[in-house]
């Protein structure tokens, strides 16, 4: 039986390393998304799962202020804003915010919203039940729509020493054009 030469071993190890790095590259985005959802890292909010929820959260007498921030990325000629810029909510209680989007172009356009909350420590306690950000939104030329977000702030925020000084949470959205709608300019 022949043994591999040093060059063949080095080439095999290099090829194995390339395959491993490509695999890691493909796995990194889903793994990072999972990490952010679990930890709230970077202000990633939680998504309510009624099957996984043990019980409805207890509503506390404590309140917290929620500020709504909206942006539209370049290339999407929409107007986008919250119906009310702030809200005071009872911790644990379900609440609803309304956002308004208007397509100011002569074409039907599709947008998708990215989101986060600040401070980052609040991300793992800010839970969305229903949100326009879960799906793409298509607005006809000149159309204006009202979009609800149903959410609650988990009472566990009161037990977290890293979050004990949080008095205001900012929920921020940015609408981006979907690639197929490049004709919007």
Short mmCIF file of C-alpha atoms in Angstrom, two decimals:
data_model
loop_
_atom_site.label_atom_id
_atom_site.label_comp_id
_atom_site.label_asym_id
_atom_site.label_seq_id
_atom_site.Cartn_x
_atom_site.Cartn_y
_atom_site.Cartn_z
CA UNK A 1 0.00 0.00 0.00
CA UNK A 2 1.40 3.34 -1.01
CA UNK A 3 1.53 6.19 1.41
CA UNK A 4 0.48 9.66 0.40
CA UNK A 5 3.22 12.09 -0.41
CA UNK A 6 3.55 15.23 1.71
CA UNK A 7 2.23 17.35 -1.18
CA UNK A 8 -0.84 15.13 -1.63
CA UNK A 9 -1.59 15.27 2.11
CA UNK A 10 -1.27 19.07 2.10
CA UNK A 11 -3.52 19.34 -0.96
CA UNK A 12 -6.11 17.04 0.62
CA UNK A 13 -6.11 19.04 3.86
CA UNK A 14 -6.40 22.31 1.92
CA UNK A 15 -9.34 20.94 -0.08
CA UNK A 16 -11.01 19.73 3.11
CA UNK A 17 -10.49 23.16 4.67
CA UNK A 18 -12.06 24.86 1.63
CA UNK A 19 -15.10 22.56 1.80
CA UNK A 20 -15.45 23.18 5.55
CA UNK A 21 -15.20 26.98 5.09
CA UNK A 22 -17.81 26.97 2.30
CA UNK A 23 -20.13 24.91 4.51
CA UNK A 24 -19.57 27.28 7.41
CA UNK A 25 -20.27 30.23 5.13
CA UNK A 26 -23.66 28.80 4.14
CA UNK A 27 -24.53 27.86 7.73
CA UNK A 28 -23.45 31.15 9.32
CA UNK A 29 -26.51 33.23 8.36
CA UNK A 30 -29.12 30.77 9.71
CA UNK A 31 -27.02 30.15 12.83
CA UNK A 32 -26.58 33.89 13.42
CA UNK A 33 -30.34 34.48 12.94
CA UNK A 34 -31.11 31.71 15.42
CA UNK A 35 -28.61 33.16 17.92
CA UNK A 36 -30.17 36.64 17.58
CA UNK A 37 -33.73 35.34 18.00
CA UNK A 38 -32.84 33.35 21.11
CA UNK A 39 -30.76 36.03 22.81
CA UNK A 40 -32.31 39.25 21.47
CA UNK A 41 -28.80 40.20 20.31
CA UNK A 42 -28.66 43.40 18.28
CA UNK A 43 -32.20 44.33 19.24
CA UNK A 44 -33.77 41.31 17.54
CA UNK A 45 -37.35 41.00 18.71
CA UNK A 46 -39.13 37.78 19.58
CA UNK A 47 -41.98 36.30 17.55
CA UNK A 48 -44.92 35.00 19.53
CA UNK A 49 -45.54 31.28 19.08
CA UNK A 50 -48.86 30.29 20.70
CA UNK A 51 -47.90 26.61 20.60
CA UNK A 52 -44.61 27.18 22.44
CA UNK A 53 -46.03 29.73 24.87
CA UNK A 54 -46.59 28.13 28.25
CA UNK A 55 -49.25 30.65 29.25
CA UNK A 56 -50.47 34.13 28.58
CA UNK A 57 -48.05 36.56 30.22
CA UNK A 58 -49.10 38.12 33.48
CA UNK A 59 -49.98 41.81 33.09
CA UNK A 60 -48.06 43.98 35.54
CA UNK A 61 -49.01 47.37 36.91
CA UNK A 62 -45.64 48.67 35.66
CA UNK A 63 -45.62 50.50 32.35
CA UNK A 64 -42.99 51.21 29.74
CA UNK A 65 -42.84 53.75 26.94
CA UNK A 66 -42.53 52.44 23.38
CA UNK A 67 -41.33 54.83 20.68
CA UNK A 68 -41.86 54.04 17.01
CA UNK A 69 -39.20 54.98 14.45
CA UNK A 70 -39.70 54.61 10.70
CA UNK A 71 -37.39 54.89 7.71
CA UNK A 72 -37.54 54.19 3.99
CA UNK A 73 -34.45 52.99 2.15
CA UNK A 74 -33.29 54.88 -0.94
CA UNK A 75 -34.97 53.62 -4.10
CA UNK A 76 -38.40 53.08 -2.53
CA UNK A 77 -40.62 56.13 -3.07
CA UNK A 78 -42.89 55.47 -0.11
CA UNK A 79 -44.01 57.60 2.77
CA UNK A 80 -43.98 55.52 5.96
CA UNK A 81 -44.81 56.64 9.49
CA UNK A 82 -46.46 55.55 12.75
CA UNK A 83 -49.99 56.72 13.44
CA UNK A 84 -48.80 57.67 16.96
CA UNK A 85 -45.05 58.17 17.56
CA UNK A 86 -45.13 56.84 21.15
CA UNK A 87 -47.27 54.66 23.38
CA UNK A 88 -47.21 53.78 27.05
CA UNK A 89 -47.98 50.11 27.58
CA UNK A 90 -48.52 47.91 30.61
CA UNK A 91 -45.81 45.29 30.80
CA UNK A 92 -47.29 41.93 29.81
CA UNK A 93 -50.38 43.43 28.14
CA UNK A 94 -51.00 43.06 24.43
CA UNK A 95 -50.92 46.35 22.56
CA UNK A 96 -51.34 47.47 18.98
CA UNK A 97 -49.55 50.13 16.98
CA UNK A 98 -50.64 51.25 13.53
CA UNK A 99 -48.19 52.20 10.78
CA UNK A 100 -49.14 53.95 7.56
CA UNK A 101 -47.40 53.40 4.23
CA UNK A 102 -48.11 55.22 1.00
CA UNK A 103 -46.70 54.45 -2.43
CA UNK A 104 -45.86 57.80 -4.04
CA UNK A 105 -44.83 56.32 -7.39
CA UNK A 106 -46.87 55.71 -10.56
CA UNK A 107 -46.03 51.97 -10.32
CA UNK A 108 -47.12 49.14 -8.06
CA UNK A 109 -44.23 48.44 -5.68
CA UNK A 110 -43.34 45.75 -3.18
CA UNK A 111 -41.38 46.47 -0.03
CA UNK A 112 -40.15 44.48 2.91
CA UNK A 113 -39.46 45.82 6.38
CA UNK A 114 -36.44 45.10 8.54
CA UNK A 115 -36.74 45.86 12.23
CA UNK A 116 -35.00 46.03 15.56
CA UNK A 117 -35.46 47.45 19.04
CA UNK A 118 -33.20 49.53 21.21
CA UNK A 119 -31.81 49.28 23.73
CA UNK A 120 -30.49 45.90 22.63
CA UNK A 121 -31.20 44.36 26.05
CA UNK A 122 -34.94 44.85 25.42
CA UNK A 123 -34.93 42.72 22.26
CA UNK A 124 -35.46 39.40 23.99
CA UNK A 125 -38.47 40.81 25.88
CA UNK A 126 -40.23 42.60 23.01
CA UNK A 127 -42.54 40.03 21.44
CA UNK A 128 -44.49 40.52 18.22
CA UNK A 129 -47.72 38.61 17.85
CA UNK A 130 -48.61 39.93 14.40
CA UNK A 131 -46.59 42.26 12.18
CA UNK A 132 -46.59 43.56 8.62
CA UNK A 133 -42.84 42.92 8.75
CA UNK A 134 -43.41 39.15 8.61
CA UNK A 135 -44.41 39.39 4.92
CA UNK A 136 -43.70 41.56 1.89
CA UNK A 137 -46.12 44.44 1.30
CA UNK A 138 -47.28 45.37 -2.21
CA UNK A 139 -48.84 48.80 -2.67
CA UNK A 140 -50.54 49.87 -5.87
CA UNK A 141 -49.55 53.20 -7.45
CA UNK A 142 -50.65 55.96 -5.04
CA UNK A 143 -52.14 53.49 -2.53
CA UNK A 144 -52.04 54.17 1.20
CA UNK A 145 -52.54 51.39 3.75
CA UNK A 146 -52.72 51.03 7.54
CA UNK A 147 -50.65 48.18 8.94
CA UNK A 148 -51.02 46.89 12.52
CA UNK A 149 -48.37 45.49 14.81
CA UNK A 150 -49.61 43.48 17.80
CA UNK A 151 -47.01 43.10 20.54
CA UNK A 152 -46.29 42.83 24.25
CA UNK A 153 -43.31 43.40 26.52
CA UNK A 154 -42.59 40.21 28.44
CA UNK A 155 -42.81 40.66 32.23
CA UNK A 156 -39.47 38.82 32.54
CA UNK A 157 -37.86 42.15 31.66
CA UNK A 158 -38.41 43.16 35.29
CA UNK A 159 -36.26 40.22 36.49
CA UNK A 160 -33.28 41.01 34.27
CA UNK A 161 -30.61 43.16 35.97
CA UNK A 162 -29.32 44.20 32.52
CA UNK A 163 -32.75 45.66 31.72
CA UNK A 164 -33.76 47.14 35.08
CA UNK A 165 -33.06 50.73 33.99
CA UNK A 166 -34.97 50.55 30.69
CA UNK A 167 -37.77 53.12 30.68
CA UNK A 168 -38.26 53.39 26.90
CA UNK A 169 -38.03 50.89 24.06
CA UNK A 170 -37.67 52.10 20.48
CA UNK A 171 -39.16 49.86 17.80
CA UNK A 172 -37.55 50.81 14.50
CA UNK A 173 -38.57 49.77 10.98
CA UNK A 174 -36.93 50.39 7.63
CA UNK A 175 -38.78 49.54 4.42
CA UNK A 176 -36.59 48.31 1.56
CA UNK A 177 -37.57 47.75 -2.08
CA UNK A 178 -37.88 44.13 -3.14
CA UNK A 179 -35.37 43.40 -5.93
CA UNK A 180 -38.01 42.81 -8.61
CA UNK A 181 -39.22 46.43 -8.31
CA UNK A 182 -36.21 48.32 -9.70
CA UNK A 183 -38.43 50.40 -12.05
CA UNK A 184 -39.52 52.60 -9.13
CA UNK A 185 -37.18 55.58 -9.56
#
